[in-house]
Coordinates of C-alpha atoms in Angstrom, one line a residue:
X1 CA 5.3 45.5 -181.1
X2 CA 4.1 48.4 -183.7
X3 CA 3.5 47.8 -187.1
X4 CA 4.4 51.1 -188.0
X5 CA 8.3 50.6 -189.0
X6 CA 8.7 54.4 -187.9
X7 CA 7.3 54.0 -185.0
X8 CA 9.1 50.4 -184.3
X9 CA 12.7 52.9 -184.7
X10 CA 11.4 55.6 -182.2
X11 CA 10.4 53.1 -179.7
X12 CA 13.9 51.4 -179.7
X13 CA 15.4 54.7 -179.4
X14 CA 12.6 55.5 -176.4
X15 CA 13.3 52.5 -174.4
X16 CA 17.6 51.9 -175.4
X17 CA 19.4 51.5 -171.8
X18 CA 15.9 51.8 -170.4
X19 CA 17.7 48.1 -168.9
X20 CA 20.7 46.7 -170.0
X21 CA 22.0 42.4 -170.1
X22 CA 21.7 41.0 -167.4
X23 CA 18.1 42.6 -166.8
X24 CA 18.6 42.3 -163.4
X25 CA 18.4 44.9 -160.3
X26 CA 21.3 43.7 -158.5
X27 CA 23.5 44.1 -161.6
X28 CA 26.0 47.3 -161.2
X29 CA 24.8 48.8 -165.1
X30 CA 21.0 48.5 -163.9
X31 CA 22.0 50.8 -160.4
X32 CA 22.4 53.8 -162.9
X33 CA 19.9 54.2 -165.2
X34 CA 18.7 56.5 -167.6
X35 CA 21.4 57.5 -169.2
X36 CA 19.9 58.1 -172.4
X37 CA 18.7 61.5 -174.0
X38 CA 18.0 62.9 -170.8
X39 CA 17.2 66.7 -170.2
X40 CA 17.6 67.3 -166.6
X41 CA 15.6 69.8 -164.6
X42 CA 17.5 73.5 -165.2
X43 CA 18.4 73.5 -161.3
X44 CA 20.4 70.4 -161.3
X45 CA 22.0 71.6 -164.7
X46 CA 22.9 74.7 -163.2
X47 CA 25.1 73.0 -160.5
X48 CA 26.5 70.2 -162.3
X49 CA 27.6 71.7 -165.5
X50 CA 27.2 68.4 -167.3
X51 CA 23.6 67.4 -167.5
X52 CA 21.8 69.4 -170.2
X53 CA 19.0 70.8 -169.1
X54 CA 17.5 71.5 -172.7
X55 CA 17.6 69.7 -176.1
X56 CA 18.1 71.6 -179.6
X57 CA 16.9 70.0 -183.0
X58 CA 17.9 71.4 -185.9
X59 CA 17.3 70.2 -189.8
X60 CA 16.4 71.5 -193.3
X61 CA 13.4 71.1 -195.0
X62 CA 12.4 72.0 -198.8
X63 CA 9.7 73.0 -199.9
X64 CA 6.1 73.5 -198.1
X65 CA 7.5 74.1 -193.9
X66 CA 4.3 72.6 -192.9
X67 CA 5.7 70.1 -190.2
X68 CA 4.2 68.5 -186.9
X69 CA 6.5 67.5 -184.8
X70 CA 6.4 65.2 -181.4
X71 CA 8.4 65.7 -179.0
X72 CA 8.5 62.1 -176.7
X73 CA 10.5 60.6 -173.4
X74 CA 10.3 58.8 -170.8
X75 CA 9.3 59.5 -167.2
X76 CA 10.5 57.6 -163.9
X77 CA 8.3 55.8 -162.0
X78 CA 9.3 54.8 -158.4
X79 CA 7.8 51.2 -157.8
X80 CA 7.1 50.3 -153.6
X81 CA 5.9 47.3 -152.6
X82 CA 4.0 47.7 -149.1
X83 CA 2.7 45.9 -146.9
X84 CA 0.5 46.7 -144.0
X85 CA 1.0 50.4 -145.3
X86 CA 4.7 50.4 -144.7
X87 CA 7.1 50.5 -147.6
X88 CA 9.4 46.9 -148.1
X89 CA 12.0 45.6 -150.2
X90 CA 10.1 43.5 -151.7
X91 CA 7.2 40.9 -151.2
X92 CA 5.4 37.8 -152.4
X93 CA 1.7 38.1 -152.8
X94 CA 0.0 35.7 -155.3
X95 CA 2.9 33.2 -156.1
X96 CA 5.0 36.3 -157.3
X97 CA 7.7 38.2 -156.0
X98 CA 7.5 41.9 -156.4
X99 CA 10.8 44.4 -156.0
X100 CA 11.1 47.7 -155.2
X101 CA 12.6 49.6 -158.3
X102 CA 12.3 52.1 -160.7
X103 CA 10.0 51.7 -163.7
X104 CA 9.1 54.4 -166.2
X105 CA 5.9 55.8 -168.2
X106 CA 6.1 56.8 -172.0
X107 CA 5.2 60.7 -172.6
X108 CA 4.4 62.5 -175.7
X109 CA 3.4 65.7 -176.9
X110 CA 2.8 66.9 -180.9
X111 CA 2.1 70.6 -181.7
X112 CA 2.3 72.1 -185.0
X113 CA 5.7 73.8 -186.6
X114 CA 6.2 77.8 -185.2
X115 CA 4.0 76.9 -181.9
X116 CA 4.7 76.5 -178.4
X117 CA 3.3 73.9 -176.1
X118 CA 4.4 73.3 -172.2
X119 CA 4.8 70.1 -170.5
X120 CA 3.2 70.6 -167.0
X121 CA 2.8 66.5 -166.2
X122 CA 1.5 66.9 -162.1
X123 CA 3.0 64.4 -159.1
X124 CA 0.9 61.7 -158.8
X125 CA 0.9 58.1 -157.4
X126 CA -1.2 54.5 -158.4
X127 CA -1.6 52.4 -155.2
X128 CA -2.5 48.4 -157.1
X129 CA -3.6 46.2 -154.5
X130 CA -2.0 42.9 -154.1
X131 CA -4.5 41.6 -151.2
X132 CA -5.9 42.3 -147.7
X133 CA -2.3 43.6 -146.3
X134 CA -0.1 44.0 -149.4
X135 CA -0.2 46.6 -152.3
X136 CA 2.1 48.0 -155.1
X137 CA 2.4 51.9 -155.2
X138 CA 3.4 54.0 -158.2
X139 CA 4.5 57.3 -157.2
X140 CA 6.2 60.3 -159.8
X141 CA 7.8 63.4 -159.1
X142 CA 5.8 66.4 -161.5
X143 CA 7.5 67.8 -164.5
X144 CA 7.1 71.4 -166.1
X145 CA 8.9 71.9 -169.0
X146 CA 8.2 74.2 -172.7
X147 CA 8.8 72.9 -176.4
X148 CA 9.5 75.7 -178.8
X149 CA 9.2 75.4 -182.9
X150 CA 10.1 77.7 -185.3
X151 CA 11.1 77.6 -189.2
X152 CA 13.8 80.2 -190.4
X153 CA 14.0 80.7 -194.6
X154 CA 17.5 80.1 -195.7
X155 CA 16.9 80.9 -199.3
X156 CA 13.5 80.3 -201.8
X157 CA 12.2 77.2 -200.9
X158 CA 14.5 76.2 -197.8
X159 CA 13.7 76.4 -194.5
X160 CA 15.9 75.7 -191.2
X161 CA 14.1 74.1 -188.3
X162 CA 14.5 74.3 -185.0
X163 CA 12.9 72.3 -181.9
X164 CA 14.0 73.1 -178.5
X165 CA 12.5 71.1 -175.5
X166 CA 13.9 72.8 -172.1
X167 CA 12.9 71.1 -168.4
X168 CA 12.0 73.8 -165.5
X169 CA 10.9 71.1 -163.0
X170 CA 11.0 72.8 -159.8
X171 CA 14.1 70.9 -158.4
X172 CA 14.5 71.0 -154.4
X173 CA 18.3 69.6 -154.5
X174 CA 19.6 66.4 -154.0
X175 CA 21.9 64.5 -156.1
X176 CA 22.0 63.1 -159.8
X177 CA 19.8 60.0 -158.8
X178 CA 17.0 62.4 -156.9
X179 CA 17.3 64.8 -160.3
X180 CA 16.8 61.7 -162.5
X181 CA 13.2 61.5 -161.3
X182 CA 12.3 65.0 -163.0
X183 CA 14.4 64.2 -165.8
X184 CA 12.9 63.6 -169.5
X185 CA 14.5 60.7 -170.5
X186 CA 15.2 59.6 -174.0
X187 CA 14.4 62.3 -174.9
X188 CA 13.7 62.7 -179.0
X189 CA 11.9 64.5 -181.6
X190 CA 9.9 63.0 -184.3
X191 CA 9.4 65.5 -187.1
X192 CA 7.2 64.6 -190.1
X193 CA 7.0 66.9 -193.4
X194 CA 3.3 67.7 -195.0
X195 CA 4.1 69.2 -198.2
X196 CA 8.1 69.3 -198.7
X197 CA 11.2 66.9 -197.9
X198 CA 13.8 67.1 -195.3
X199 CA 17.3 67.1 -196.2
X200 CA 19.9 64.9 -194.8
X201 CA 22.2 66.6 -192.6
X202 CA 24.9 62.9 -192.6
X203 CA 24.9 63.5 -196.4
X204 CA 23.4 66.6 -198.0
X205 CA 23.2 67.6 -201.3
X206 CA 26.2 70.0 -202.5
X207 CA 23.6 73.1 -202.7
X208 CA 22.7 72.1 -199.5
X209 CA 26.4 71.4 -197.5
X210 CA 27.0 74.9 -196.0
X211 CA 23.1 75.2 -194.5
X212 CA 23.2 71.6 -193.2
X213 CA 26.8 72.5 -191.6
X214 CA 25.1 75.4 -190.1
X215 CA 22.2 73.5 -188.3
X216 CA 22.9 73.4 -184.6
X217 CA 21.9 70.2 -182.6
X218 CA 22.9 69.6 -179.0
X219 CA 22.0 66.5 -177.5
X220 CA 20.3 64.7 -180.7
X221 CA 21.5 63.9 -184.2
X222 CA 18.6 64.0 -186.8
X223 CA 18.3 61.5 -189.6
X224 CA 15.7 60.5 -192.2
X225 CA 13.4 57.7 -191.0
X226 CA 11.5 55.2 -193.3
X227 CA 12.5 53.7 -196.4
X228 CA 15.1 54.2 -198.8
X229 CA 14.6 57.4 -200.7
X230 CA 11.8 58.6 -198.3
X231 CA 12.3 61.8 -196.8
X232 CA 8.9 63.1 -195.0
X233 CA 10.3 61.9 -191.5
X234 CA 13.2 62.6 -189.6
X235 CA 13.8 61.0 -186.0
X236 CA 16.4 63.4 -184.0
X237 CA 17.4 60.6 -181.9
X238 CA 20.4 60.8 -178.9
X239 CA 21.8 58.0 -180.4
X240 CA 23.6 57.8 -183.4
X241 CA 22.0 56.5 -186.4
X242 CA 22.6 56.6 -190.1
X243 CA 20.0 57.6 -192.5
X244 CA 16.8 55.1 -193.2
X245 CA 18.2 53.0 -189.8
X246 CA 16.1 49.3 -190.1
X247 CA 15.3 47.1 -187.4
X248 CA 17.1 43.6 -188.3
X249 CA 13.8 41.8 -189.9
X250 CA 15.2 39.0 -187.6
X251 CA 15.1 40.2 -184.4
X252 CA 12.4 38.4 -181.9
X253 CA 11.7 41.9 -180.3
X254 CA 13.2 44.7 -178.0
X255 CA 16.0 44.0 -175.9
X256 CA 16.7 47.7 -174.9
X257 CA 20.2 47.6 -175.9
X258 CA 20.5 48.1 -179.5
X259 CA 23.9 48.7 -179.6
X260 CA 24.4 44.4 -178.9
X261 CA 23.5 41.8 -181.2
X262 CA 20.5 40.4 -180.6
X263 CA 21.8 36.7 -181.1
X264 CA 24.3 36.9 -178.1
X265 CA 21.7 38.9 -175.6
X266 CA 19.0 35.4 -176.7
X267 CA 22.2 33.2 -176.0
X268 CA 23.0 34.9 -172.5
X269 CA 19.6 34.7 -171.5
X270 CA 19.1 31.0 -172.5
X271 CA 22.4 30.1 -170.1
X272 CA 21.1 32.2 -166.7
X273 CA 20.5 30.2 -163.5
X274 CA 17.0 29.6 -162.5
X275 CA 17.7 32.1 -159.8
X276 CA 19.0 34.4 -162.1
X277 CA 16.3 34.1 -164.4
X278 CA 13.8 34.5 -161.2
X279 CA 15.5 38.2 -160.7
X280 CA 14.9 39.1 -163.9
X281 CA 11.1 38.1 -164.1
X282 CA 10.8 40.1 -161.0
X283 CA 12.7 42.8 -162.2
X284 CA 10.5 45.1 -164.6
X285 CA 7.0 43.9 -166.4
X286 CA 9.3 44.7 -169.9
X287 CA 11.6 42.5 -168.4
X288 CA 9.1 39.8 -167.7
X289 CA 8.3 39.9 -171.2
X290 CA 11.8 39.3 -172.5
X291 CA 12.2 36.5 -170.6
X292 CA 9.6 34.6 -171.8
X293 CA 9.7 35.4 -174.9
X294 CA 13.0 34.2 -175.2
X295 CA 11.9 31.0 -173.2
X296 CA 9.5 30.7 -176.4
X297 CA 11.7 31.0 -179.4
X298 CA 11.7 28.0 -181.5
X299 CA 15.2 26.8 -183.3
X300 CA 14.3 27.9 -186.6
X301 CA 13.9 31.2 -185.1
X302 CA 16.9 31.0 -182.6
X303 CA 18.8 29.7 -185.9
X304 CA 17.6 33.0 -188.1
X305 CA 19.8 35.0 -185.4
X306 CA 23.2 33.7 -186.9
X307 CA 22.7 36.7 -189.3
X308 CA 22.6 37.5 -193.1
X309 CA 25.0 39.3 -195.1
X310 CA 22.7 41.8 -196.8
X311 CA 25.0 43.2 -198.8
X312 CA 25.5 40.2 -201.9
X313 CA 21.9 41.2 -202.9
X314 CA 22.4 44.5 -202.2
X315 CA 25.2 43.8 -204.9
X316 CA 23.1 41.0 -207.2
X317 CA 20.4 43.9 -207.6
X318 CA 23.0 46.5 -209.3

């Protein structure tokens, strides 16, 4: 898990519906994935109407308008077992069971504000061998794609941003599932201020209301990141945060479904069947890792998950 609190936000945000309870394969939620933030190649787009095929970020900052920005999402990974060099459902090699699925690698890019900077990721595939007869092979379909920046004065000292990532992978056809492999998913833009200070579009300043209403964001919502009072971050996210959003101190570690609460996701995973708990050990490696971390929790840390009610010191320190 980062250290870096910023980071910890934009990596829930990365990975949110990445799998959903029950982290399993067989579960009906985990046959449509990636649901997130994506921005689909411009050929699908084109014939669905539906699924974007570019993101728009849009936020205020005062001051200096020196900002880098990173642009980061996910990429699908197709997971085939093998053996004998013919693709299988799954297979046991080692004492572990190993599924076909889909898995994902994390991609990011940073350029500075008012540059340009494609995303030309080629095909590829990782072939890990199991033994004599068996083997695992990663494949991934190539991605092509621009990021633009630019910075537009509203008035002395105020500047409107804009970020737009679009996806031209060259799409062949097929249907949502075959376009989700040249999709960016969870998708979001991490913008970070060198000089001046964003302004919070949720709740701006009076002098501010009429610019921050003119912003234009499609497909992400930005919001100041960090602690209270900071504002030399913004995270435009695709899911909707408030301002300075904090990762429960509490919580054990990701879950990928930050919209639940984290007590009741432990609970449901403490009360699977061993067979159930067998699919999802098999499912994913980030699966895996749930599992037995949750196996691992001690009571006083299982008990800290009954919450806290944040607000009476909130109140005491007024």
């Amino acid at each position: 898990m980062s250290a870096d609190p910023i980071r910890r936000i934009a990596d829930a945000v990365l990975y949110e519906g990445y799998v959903l309870w029950p982290y399993r394969r067989s579960a009906l939620k985990n046959q449509r994935r990636w649901t997130f933030g994506g921005v689909y190649p411009a050929a699908h787009a084109a014939r669905r109407g539906d699924d974007p095929c570019e993101l728009r970020a849009e936020c205020l900052v005062e001051g200096d308008p020196d900002v880098r920005v990173a642009v980061r999402f996910l990429h699908v990974v197709h997971r085939q077992p093998t053996h004998a060099g013919e693709p299988v459902d799954e297979l046991c090699a080692g004492g572990e069971r190993h599924l076909a699925w889909d898995e994902a690698v994390e991609r990011e890019l940073e350029l500075d504000l008012g540059a340009a900077c494609a995303i030309a990721v080629p095909a590829g595939s990782e072939r890990e061998p199991l033994g004599d007869e068996d083997a695992i092979v990663r494949s991934w379909r190539a991605l092509s794609g621009e990021v633009r920046t630019d910075a537009a004065e509203l008035s002395p000292g105020v500047h409107r941003i804009t970020v737009r990532v679009r996806n031209e992978s060259a799409f062949d056809g097929g249907d949502r599932e075959a376009a989700l492999l040249q999709t960016f998913c969870s998708t979001h833009v991490v913008l970070r201020a060198r000089g001046g200070a964003f302004v919070s579009l949720t709740d701006p300043p009076p002098e501010h209301a009429a610019a921050a209403a003119g912003c234009e964001n499609a497909g992400v919502w930005p919001v100041l990141v960090g602690e209270a009072g900071d504002r030399s971050t913004v995270l435009a996210s695709p899911i909707i945060l408030e301002d300075h959003p904090q990762i429960a101190p509490e919580s054990p570690g990701d879950l990928f479904d930050g919209g639940e609460i984290d007590q009741m996701l432990v609970l449901n995973i403490l009360s699977l069947t061993e067979e159930e708990r067998r699919e999802m050990r098999d499912a994913d490696p980030r699966t895996r890792e749930i599992l037995e971390r949750t196996e691992a929790l001690s009571e006083e840390e299982l008990m800290r998950l009954h919450g806290a009610i944040r607000e009476f010191g909130m109140a005491r320190g007024r």
